[in-house]
CSV table of C-alpha atoms in Angstrom, one decimal:
chain,number,residue,atom,x,y,z
A,68,MET,CA,-5.1,27.8,-6.9
A,69,PHE,CA,-5.8,24.2,-6.1
A,70,ALA,CA,-2.7,22.1,-7.0
A,71,ASP,CA,-3.2,18.5,-7.8
A,72,ARG,CA,-0.3,17.6,-10.0
A,73,VAL,CA,3.4,18.4,-9.5
A,74,THR,CA,6.7,17.0,-10.7
A,75,ILE,CA,9.5,16.7,-8.1
A,76,TRP,CA,13.0,15.1,-8.0
A,77,ILE,CA,13.8,12.8,-5.1
A,78,ARG,CA,17.1,11.2,-4.1
A,79,SER,CA,17.9,8.7,-1.3
A,80,GLY,CA,21.1,9.0,0.7
A,81,LYS,CA,24.4,7.6,-0.5
A,82,GLY,CA,26.0,4.9,1.7
A,83,GLY,CA,29.2,6.0,3.5
A,84,ASP,CA,32.5,4.5,2.4
A,85,GLY,CA,34.4,1.9,4.4
A,86,CYS,CA,37.6,3.1,6.0
A,87,VAL,CA,41.1,2.0,5.4
A,88,SER,CA,42.9,2.2,8.7
A,89,PHE,CA,45.5,0.4,10.8
A,90,ARG,CA,46.1,0.4,14.6
A,91,ARG,CA,48.9,2.6,15.5
A,92,GLU,CA,49.3,2.3,19.3
A,93,MET,CA,52.3,2.3,21.5
A,94,PHE,CA,53.3,-1.2,22.5
A,95,VAL,CA,50.9,-2.8,20.0
A,96,ALA,CA,53.1,-4.5,17.3
A,97,ALA,CA,51.5,-5.2,13.9
A,98,GLY,CA,48.1,-3.9,15.2
A,99,GLY,CA,46.3,-4.9,12.0
A,100,PRO,CA,43.4,-3.2,10.1
A,101,ASP,CA,40.7,-1.4,12.1
A,102,GLY,CA,38.8,0.5,9.4
A,103,GLY,CA,35.1,0.9,10.3
A,104,ASP,CA,32.1,0.4,8.1
A,105,GLY,CA,30.3,3.3,6.5
A,106,GLY,CA,26.7,4.2,7.5
A,107,SER,CA,23.7,3.5,5.4
A,108,GLY,CA,22.1,6.4,3.4
A,109,GLY,CA,18.6,7.7,4.4
A,110,ASP,CA,15.4,6.5,2.7
A,111,ILE,CA,12.9,8.6,0.9
A,112,VAL,CA,9.5,8.0,2.5
A,113,PHE,CA,6.0,9.2,1.5
A,114,GLU,CA,3.5,9.5,4.3
A,115,VAL,CA,-0.2,10.6,4.4
A,116,GLU,CA,-0.9,13.5,6.6
A,117,ASP,CA,-4.4,14.1,7.7
A,118,GLY,CA,-5.5,17.7,7.1
A,119,LEU,CA,-3.6,18.1,3.8
A,120,ASN,CA,-5.9,18.3,0.8
A,121,THR,CA,-3.7,19.9,-1.9
A,122,LEU,CA,-0.1,19.6,-3.3
A,123,THR,CA,0.4,23.3,-3.2
A,124,ASP,CA,3.5,23.1,-1.0
A,125,PHE,CA,5.4,21.1,-3.7
A,126,ARG,CA,5.1,24.1,-6.1
A,127,HIS,CA,7.7,26.0,-4.1
A,128,MET,CA,10.2,23.1,-3.5
A,129,LYS,CA,11.1,20.7,-6.3
A,130,LYS,CA,14.1,18.8,-5.0
A,131,TYR,CA,14.1,16.4,-2.0
A,132,ALA,CA,17.2,14.5,-0.8
A,133,ALA,CA,17.7,12.2,2.2
A,134,GLU,CA,20.9,12.4,4.2
A,135,ASN,CA,24.0,10.5,3.2
A,136,GLY,CA,25.6,8.0,5.4
A,137,GLN,CA,28.9,9.0,7.1
A,138,ASP,CA,32.1,7.3,6.1
A,139,GLY,CA,33.6,4.7,8.5
A,140,ARG,CA,36.4,5.8,10.7
A,141,SER,CA,39.5,4.3,12.4
A,142,LYS,CA,39.3,2.2,15.6
A,143,ASN,CA,36.4,0.2,14.1
A,144,CYS,CA,34.1,3.2,14.4
A,145,HIS,CA,30.9,2.7,12.3
A,146,GLY,CA,29.8,5.8,10.3
A,147,LYS,CA,26.5,7.3,11.3
A,148,ASN,CA,23.4,6.3,9.2
A,149,GLY,CA,21.8,9.0,7.2
A,150,ALA,CA,18.4,10.3,8.4
A,151,ASP,CA,15.3,9.3,6.4
A,152,LEU,CA,13.4,12.0,4.6
A,153,VAL,CA,9.7,11.8,5.2
A,154,ILE,CA,7.6,13.7,2.7
A,155,SER,CA,4.0,14.4,3.8
A,156,VAL,CA,1.2,14.2,1.1
A,157,PRO,CA,-2.6,14.2,1.2
A,158,ALA,CA,-4.6,11.0,1.2
A,159,GLY,CA,-5.3,9.9,-2.4
A,160,THR,CA,-1.9,10.9,-3.8
A,161,ILE,CA,-0.4,8.7,-6.5
A,162,VAL,CA,3.3,8.7,-7.1
A,163,LYS,CA,4.3,8.0,-10.8
A,164,GLU,CA,7.6,7.6,-12.5
A,165,ALA,CA,7.9,10.7,-14.7
A,166,SER,CA,9.2,9.2,-18.0
A,167,THR,CA,6.9,6.3,-18.2
A,168,GLY,CA,3.9,7.4,-16.2
A,169,LYS,CA,3.9,4.1,-14.3
A,170,VAL,CA,2.5,4.0,-10.8
A,171,VAL,CA,5.1,3.8,-8.0
A,172,ALA,CA,2.7,4.0,-5.1
A,173,ASP,CA,-0.9,4.9,-4.3
A,174,LEU,CA,-1.1,6.6,-0.9
A,175,SER,CA,-4.8,5.9,-0.2
A,176,GLY,CA,-6.9,3.5,1.9
A,177,GLU,CA,-4.8,1.5,4.3
A,178,ASN,CA,-1.5,2.4,2.6
A,179,ARG,CA,-0.5,5.5,4.5
A,180,ARG,CA,3.3,5.2,4.5
A,181,GLU,CA,5.6,3.8,1.8
A,182,VAL,CA,9.4,3.8,1.3
A,183,ILE,CA,9.9,4.9,-2.3
A,184,LEU,CA,13.7,4.9,-2.5
A,185,LYS,CA,16.0,2.9,-0.2
A,186,GLY,CA,19.3,4.5,0.8
A,187,GLY,CA,22.6,3.1,-0.3
A,188,ARG,CA,24.3,0.5,1.9
A,189,GLY,CA,27.4,1.5,3.8
A,190,GLY,CA,30.7,0.1,2.6
A,191,LYS,CA,32.7,-2.4,4.6
A,192,GLY,CA,36.0,-1.2,6.3
A,193,ASN,CA,39.3,-2.9,5.6
A,194,GLN,CA,39.0,-4.9,8.8
A,195,HIS,CA,36.7,-7.3,6.9
A,196,TYR,CA,39.3,-8.2,4.3
A,197,ALA,CA,42.1,-9.4,6.6
A,198,THR,CA,43.0,-13.0,6.1
A,199,ALA,CA,45.8,-15.3,7.1
A,200,THR,CA,47.6,-14.5,3.9
A,201,MET,CA,46.5,-10.9,3.6
A,202,GLN,CA,47.1,-9.3,6.9
A,203,VAL,CA,47.5,-5.7,5.6
A,204,PRO,CA,44.5,-5.0,3.3
A,205,LYS,CA,44.8,-1.5,1.9
A,206,TYR,CA,41.3,-1.3,0.4
A,207,ALA,CA,37.8,-0.9,1.7
A,208,GLN,CA,34.4,-1.2,0.1
A,209,PRO,CA,32.9,2.0,-1.2
A,210,GLY,CA,29.4,2.9,-0.1
A,211,GLN,CA,26.5,2.0,-2.4
A,212,ALA,CA,25.4,4.9,-4.6
A,213,ALA,CA,22.2,6.9,-3.9
A,214,LYS,CA,19.1,6.3,-6.0
A,215,GLU,CA,17.3,9.2,-7.6
A,216,LEU,CA,14.0,9.5,-9.5
A,217,LEU,CA,11.9,12.1,-11.2
A,218,VAL,CA,8.3,11.5,-10.1
A,219,ILE,CA,4.9,13.0,-10.7
A,220,LEU,CA,2.6,13.4,-7.8
A,221,GLU,CA,-1.1,13.3,-8.7
A,222,LEU,CA,-4.0,13.9,-6.2
A,223,LYS,CA,-7.1,11.9,-7.1
A,224,LEU,CA,-9.8,12.8,-4.7
A,225,ILE,CA,-11.3,9.9,-2.7
A,226,ALA,CA,-15.1,10.1,-3.2
A,227,ASP,CA,-17.9,7.6,-3.8
A,228,VAL,CA,-19.9,9.8,-6.2
A,229,GLY,CA,-18.7,12.2,-8.8
A,230,LEU,CA,-20.8,15.2,-9.9
A,231,VAL,CA,-20.0,16.0,-13.5
A,232,GLY,CA,-21.4,18.4,-16.0
A,233,PHE,CA,-20.6,21.6,-18.0
A,234,PRO,CA,-19.9,24.9,-16.2
A,235,ASN,CA,-22.8,26.8,-14.6
A,236,VAL,CA,-25.3,23.9,-14.4
A,237,GLY,CA,-25.6,24.1,-10.7
A,238,LYS,CA,-23.1,21.6,-9.3
A,239,SER,CA,-21.8,23.8,-6.5
A,240,THR,CA,-25.4,24.7,-5.5
A,241,LEU,CA,-26.4,21.1,-5.4
A,242,LEU,CA,-23.3,20.1,-3.3
A,243,SER,CA,-24.0,22.9,-0.8
A,244,ARG,CA,-27.6,21.8,-0.4
A,245,VAL,CA,-27.0,18.1,0.1
A,246,THR,CA,-23.7,18.2,2.2
A,247,ASN,CA,-21.9,20.3,4.7
A,248,ALA,CA,-19.5,21.7,2.0
A,249,LYS,CA,-19.3,25.4,1.5
A,250,PRO,CA,-18.3,26.0,-2.2
A,251,LYS,CA,-18.3,29.5,-3.6
A,252,ILE,CA,-21.6,29.9,-5.5
A,253,ALA,CA,-22.3,32.5,-8.2
A,254,ASN,CA,-23.5,32.8,-11.8
A,255,TYR,CA,-20.0,32.0,-13.2
A,256,HIS,CA,-19.6,31.8,-16.9
A,257,PHE,CA,-16.4,29.9,-16.4
A,258,THR,CA,-15.6,26.7,-14.5
A,259,THR,CA,-15.0,26.6,-10.7
A,260,LEU,CA,-11.3,26.0,-10.3
A,261,ASN,CA,-11.4,23.9,-7.1
A,262,PRO,CA,-12.9,20.4,-6.7
A,263,ASN,CA,-15.1,20.3,-3.6
A,264,LEU,CA,-15.9,17.3,-1.3
A,265,GLY,CA,-18.9,16.9,0.9
A,266,VAL,CA,-20.6,14.1,3.0
A,267,VAL,CA,-24.2,13.2,2.3
A,268,ASP,CA,-26.1,11.9,5.4
A,269,LEU,CA,-29.2,9.9,4.6
A,270,GLU,CA,-31.7,9.0,7.4
A,271,GLY,CA,-31.8,5.3,7.8
A,272,HIS,CA,-29.1,4.6,5.2
A,273,GLN,CA,-25.3,4.8,5.1
A,274,GLY,CA,-24.0,8.2,3.9
A,275,PHE,CA,-21.5,8.7,1.1
A,276,VAL,CA,-18.9,11.2,-0.1
A,277,ILE,CA,-19.7,13.3,-3.1
A,278,ALA,CA,-17.2,15.3,-5.2
A,279,ASP,CA,-18.2,18.4,-7.2
A,280,ILE,CA,-15.8,18.0,-10.2
A,281,PRO,CA,-15.2,21.4,-11.8
A,282,GLY,CA,-17.1,21.9,-15.0
A,283,LEU,CA,-15.8,20.1,-18.1
A,284,ILE,CA,-15.4,21.7,-21.4
A,285,GLU,CA,-15.2,20.0,-24.8
A,286,GLY,CA,-11.7,18.9,-25.5
A,287,ALA,CA,-11.0,18.3,-21.8
A,288,SER,CA,-9.8,14.8,-22.4
A,289,GLU,CA,-7.1,16.2,-24.6
A,290,GLY,CA,-6.0,18.6,-21.9
A,291,VAL,CA,-7.9,21.6,-23.2
A,292,GLY,CA,-8.3,24.1,-20.4
A,293,LEU,CA,-7.8,22.3,-17.2
A,294,GLY,CA,-9.3,19.0,-18.5
A,295,HIS,CA,-6.8,16.5,-17.2
A,296,GLU,CA,-6.6,18.2,-13.8
A,297,PHE,CA,-10.3,17.7,-13.4
A,298,LEU,CA,-10.9,14.4,-15.0
A,299,ARG,CA,-8.3,12.6,-12.9
A,300,HIS,CA,-10.5,13.2,-9.8
A,301,ILE,CA,-13.3,11.1,-11.3
A,302,GLU,CA,-11.2,8.0,-11.5
A,303,ARG,CA,-11.8,6.9,-7.9
A,304,THR,CA,-15.5,7.5,-7.9
A,305,LYS,CA,-18.0,4.6,-8.2
A,306,VAL,CA,-21.1,6.4,-9.3
A,307,LEU,CA,-21.5,9.4,-11.6
A,308,ILE,CA,-24.2,12.0,-11.5
A,309,HIS,CA,-24.6,13.9,-14.8
A,310,LEU,CA,-26.0,17.3,-13.9
A,311,VAL,CA,-27.6,19.3,-16.7
A,312,ASP,CA,-29.4,22.5,-17.2
A,313,ALA,CA,-32.8,21.2,-18.2
A,314,ALA,CA,-34.2,24.7,-18.7
A,315,SER,CA,-31.5,25.6,-21.2
A,316,THR,CA,-31.0,29.0,-19.4
A,317,GLU,CA,-27.9,29.7,-21.4
A,318,GLY,CA,-29.2,28.3,-24.7
A,319,ARG,CA,-27.4,24.9,-24.4
A,320,ASP,CA,-29.1,21.7,-25.4
A,321,PRO,CA,-29.1,19.4,-22.3
A,322,ILE,CA,-29.1,16.2,-24.3
A,323,ALA,CA,-26.1,17.4,-26.4
A,324,ASP,CA,-24.3,18.3,-23.2
A,325,ILE,CA,-24.8,14.8,-21.7
A,326,TYR,CA,-23.4,13.2,-24.8
A,327,ALA,CA,-20.5,15.7,-24.9
A,328,VAL,CA,-19.5,15.0,-21.2
A,329,HIS,CA,-19.8,11.2,-21.9
A,330,ALA,CA,-17.5,11.6,-24.9
A,331,GLU,CA,-14.9,13.4,-22.8
A,332,LEU,CA,-15.1,10.7,-20.1
A,333,TYR,CA,-14.7,7.9,-22.7
A,334,ALA,CA,-11.8,9.6,-24.4
A,335,TYR,CA,-9.9,10.1,-21.1
A,336,ASN,CA,-10.6,6.6,-19.7
A,337,PRO,CA,-13.2,4.3,-21.3
A,338,LYS,CA,-13.7,2.5,-17.9
A,339,LEU,CA,-15.3,5.6,-16.5
A,340,CYS,CA,-18.3,5.1,-18.8
A,341,GLU,CA,-18.8,1.6,-17.4
A,342,ARG,CA,-19.7,2.9,-13.9
A,343,PRO,CA,-23.3,3.4,-12.8
A,344,GLN,CA,-24.7,6.7,-13.9
A,345,VAL,CA,-27.7,8.8,-13.2
A,346,ILE,CA,-28.9,12.1,-14.8
A,347,ALA,CA,-30.0,15.0,-12.6
A,348,ALA,CA,-32.1,17.4,-14.8
A,349,ASN,CA,-31.6,20.6,-12.8
A,350,LYS,CA,-33.4,24.0,-12.8
A,351,ILE,CA,-36.9,22.7,-13.3
A,352,ASP,CA,-38.1,25.7,-11.2
A,353,VAL,CA,-37.4,27.9,-14.3
A,354,ILE,CA,-38.8,25.7,-17.0
A,355,PHE,CA,-41.6,27.4,-19.0
A,356,ASP,CA,-44.8,25.4,-18.6
A,357,GLY,CA,-46.1,26.4,-22.0
A,358,GLU,CA,-43.4,24.5,-24.0
A,359,GLU,CA,-44.9,22.0,-26.5
A,360,VAL,CA,-42.6,19.2,-25.4
A,361,SER,CA,-41.3,19.1,-21.9
A,362,PRO,CA,-37.5,19.1,-21.8
A,363,ILE,CA,-37.6,16.6,-19.0
A,364,ASN,CA,-39.6,14.2,-21.2
A,365,ARG,CA,-37.1,14.7,-24.0
A,366,ILE,CA,-34.2,13.8,-21.7
A,367,LYS,CA,-36.1,10.7,-20.3
A,368,GLU,CA,-37.1,9.5,-23.8
A,369,GLU,CA,-33.4,9.7,-24.9
A,370,PHE,CA,-31.6,8.1,-21.9
A,371,GLU,CA,-34.0,5.9,-19.9
A,372,PRO,CA,-34.1,3.3,-22.8
A,373,GLN,CA,-30.3,3.2,-22.3
A,374,GLY,CA,-30.8,2.2,-18.7
A,375,ILE,CA,-29.9,5.6,-17.2
A,376,ALA,CA,-32.4,7.0,-14.8
A,377,VAL,CA,-33.4,10.7,-15.0
A,378,PHE,CA,-34.4,12.7,-12.0
A,379,PRO,CA,-35.9,16.2,-12.4
A,380,ILE,CA,-34.6,18.4,-9.6
A,381,SER,CA,-34.1,22.0,-8.4
A,382,ALA,CA,-30.9,22.5,-6.6
A,383,VAL,CA,-32.1,25.9,-5.4
A,384,SER,CA,-35.5,24.8,-3.9
A,385,GLY,CA,-34.5,21.2,-3.1
A,386,LYS,CA,-37.3,19.7,-5.1
A,387,GLY,CA,-36.6,16.1,-6.2
A,388,VAL,CA,-33.2,16.1,-4.6
A,389,LYS,CA,-34.0,13.6,-1.8
A,390,GLU,CA,-35.3,11.0,-4.4
A,391,LEU,CA,-32.1,11.5,-6.4
A,392,LEU,CA,-29.9,10.9,-3.3
A,393,TYR,CA,-31.7,7.7,-2.2
A,394,TYR,CA,-31.4,6.3,-5.8
A,395,VAL,CA,-27.6,7.1,-5.8
A,396,GLN,CA,-27.3,5.4,-2.4
A,397,GLU,CA,-29.0,2.3,-3.9
A,398,LEU,CA,-26.6,2.3,-6.8
A,399,LEU,CA,-23.7,2.5,-4.4
A,400,SER,CA,-25.0,-0.4,-2.4
A,401,LYS,CA,-24.8,-2.6,-5.5
A,402,THR,CA,-21.2,-1.7,-6.3
A,403,ASP,CA,-18.0,-3.1,-5.0
A,404,THR,CA,-17.2,-1.6,-1.6
A,405,ALA,CA,-13.5,-1.9,-2.0
A,406,PRO,CA,-11.7,1.4,-2.6
A,407,VAL,CA,-10.4,2.2,-6.0
A,408,VAL,CA,-6.6,1.6,-5.7
A,409,PHE,CA,-4.1,1.9,-8.5
A,410,GLU,CA,-1.8,-1.1,-8.7
A,411,LYS,CA,2.0,-0.6,-8.5
A,412,GLU,CA,3.6,-0.7,-11.9
A,413,PHE,CA,7.1,0.6,-11.3
A,414,PHE,CA,9.5,-0.8,-8.7
A,415,PRO,CA,12.4,1.5,-7.7
A,416,GLU,CA,14.1,-1.3,-5.8
A,417,PHE,CA,14.8,-3.0,-9.1
A,418,MET,CA,16.2,0.1,-10.8
A,419,GLN,CA,19.7,-0.6,-12.1
A,420,ASP,CA,22.3,0.5,-9.6
A,421,PRO,CA,24.3,3.3,-11.2
A,422,ASP,CA,27.4,1.6,-9.9
A,423,LEU,CA,26.9,-1.6,-11.7
A,424,PRO,CA,26.9,-0.8,-15.5
A,425,TYR,CA,30.2,-1.3,-17.3
A,426,THR,CA,31.3,-1.6,-20.9
A,427,VAL,CA,33.8,-4.1,-22.4
A,428,GLU,CA,34.9,-3.5,-26.0
A,429,GLN,CA,37.7,-4.2,-28.4
A,430,VAL,CA,39.1,-0.9,-29.6
A,431,GLN,CA,41.6,-2.5,-32.1
A,432,GLU,CA,43.5,-5.7,-32.7
A,433,GLY,CA,44.9,-7.0,-29.4
A,434,ILE,CA,43.6,-4.0,-27.4
A,435,TYR,CA,40.5,-4.0,-25.2
A,436,LYS,CA,38.9,-1.3,-23.0
A,437,VAL,CA,36.9,-1.7,-19.8
A,438,GLU,CA,34.9,1.2,-18.4
A,439,GLY,CA,32.2,1.8,-15.8
A,440,PRO,CA,31.5,3.8,-12.6
A,441,ARG,CA,32.0,0.9,-10.3
A,442,VAL,CA,35.2,-0.2,-12.0
A,443,GLU,CA,36.6,3.3,-11.8
A,444,ARG,CA,35.7,3.6,-8.1
A,445,MET,CA,37.2,0.2,-7.3
A,446,LEU,CA,40.5,1.3,-8.9
A,447,GLY,CA,40.5,4.3,-6.6
A,448,TYR,CA,40.3,2.1,-3.5
A,449,THR,CA,42.8,-0.6,-4.6
A,450,ASN,CA,46.6,-0.4,-4.2
A,451,LEU,CA,47.7,-2.0,-7.5
A,452,ASP,CA,51.3,-1.6,-6.6
A,453,SER,CA,51.0,-4.4,-4.0
A,454,GLU,CA,50.7,-8.0,-5.1
A,455,LYS,CA,47.7,-8.6,-2.8
A,456,GLY,CA,46.0,-5.5,-4.1
A,457,PHE,CA,46.4,-6.6,-7.7
A,458,GLU,CA,45.0,-10.0,-6.9
A,459,PHE,CA,42.0,-8.4,-5.2
A,460,PHE,CA,41.3,-6.3,-8.3
A,461,GLN,CA,41.6,-9.4,-10.5
A,462,LYS,CA,39.1,-11.2,-8.4
A,463,PHE,CA,36.8,-8.2,-8.7
A,464,LEU,CA,36.9,-8.4,-12.5
A,465,LYS,CA,36.2,-12.1,-12.4
A,466,VAL,CA,33.3,-12.0,-9.9
A,467,ASN,CA,31.6,-9.3,-11.9
A,468,GLY,CA,31.8,-11.2,-15.2
A,469,ILE,CA,34.2,-8.8,-16.8
A,470,LEU,CA,36.8,-11.4,-17.6
A,471,ASP,CA,34.1,-13.7,-19.1
A,472,GLU,CA,33.1,-10.8,-21.4
A,473,LEU,CA,36.7,-10.2,-22.5
A,474,GLU,CA,37.1,-13.9,-23.3
A,475,ALA,CA,33.8,-13.8,-25.2
A,476,LEU,CA,35.2,-11.0,-27.4
A,477,GLY,CA,38.2,-13.2,-28.2
A,478,ILE,CA,41.0,-11.9,-25.9
A,479,THR,CA,44.1,-14.0,-25.8
A,480,GLU,CA,47.2,-14.1,-23.6
A,481,GLY,CA,49.5,-11.1,-24.3
A,482,ASP,CA,46.7,-8.8,-25.3
A,483,THR,CA,46.3,-5.4,-23.6
A,484,VAL,CA,43.4,-4.3,-21.4
A,485,ARG,CA,43.0,-0.6,-20.8
A,486,ILE,CA,41.1,0.5,-17.7
A,487,TYR,CA,41.0,4.3,-17.0
A,488,GLY,CA,44.7,5.1,-17.7
A,489,PHE,CA,46.0,1.7,-16.6
A,490,GLU,CA,47.2,-0.9,-19.1
A,491,PHE,CA,47.4,-4.6,-18.1
A,492,GLU,CA,48.7,-7.6,-20.0
A,493,TYR,CA,46.1,-10.3,-20.1
A,494,PHE,CA,47.1,-13.8,-18.9
A,495,LYS,CA,45.1,-16.7,-17.7
């Protein structure tokens, strides 16, 4: 089955940790620190691949992770950077943040490659922390954490014209007649499952791309049937052709059908109804001539006063089709030629780093507690038994605003600060 919406989990690579190391060579006295930096983690990159036209491959693999950076090593050796992970998608794919539905990237038009998640920076080795007063630093910077995101991939076909209507009104037949597309055609009493694209070539005029959107059913805008899967493909189109069974071969009223389709479009996205539209009254070759009021006249009397042109056609014989196509091309020539691109709404680069959050709270009179992933990690890399190491940790608390928050809570000298099993006496 055609797959045009999937949910996947992506994670960039973690930065490698800096190394704590000292030169230990014969005849080299007090060699000093030589811990190398960690390598940067790999990025998650989405890239358009020509030839792909479905998201089917993502149904079998749901998790994608870039390579982590290697830790730094002794002798000033830099850790290897993690490899980027490039994920191939078809043109027209939109990446959305799953919980909010906000657009992260639109891979269409000129935007064929985009970095979605940057890998974590590698941590600095202890060689960077040597000073005149601290010649034996026993700590190094940890690598920056990876970023992860649950995203929805949506494929919205890139077409100039959308062919809409209820099932079995002749959309596939019309597409096969006016383009080089080869959709399966039969007297289905259910909707075609796959959207089809075709290129219309008009003599003396610029051609255009037309999409046969699978037949809508009432309630499609609410997700009934495969409504959302089909309606999203109309969002990039600039002109809509409403195809109706003017002969009512299945007992449906063509006017009611047009209004029903219009209602589904409006309920899904009101802007769709603002686009130029034309009605193609199909199956005129099987209309009974003895009818008192021509169904074509009924449709024209209803919709032409609203500014919507009506073209009687036969998708089987081709009658009236050329006039319809030239009119559609004229409508396109009056519309904005810029492609329909969805603006970026979600910026992963501004996501809160999972290392940064911390909490500072007063648990009882004179006792305060500090917690947070980065605080815990820094404790693991700091030698609190040494005076220099303790001073370094104090500086970390100050630079990150933790001491300011403790003072804002009313801490005074002599009070106790608990940090992951350690207890410190506060003093200024």
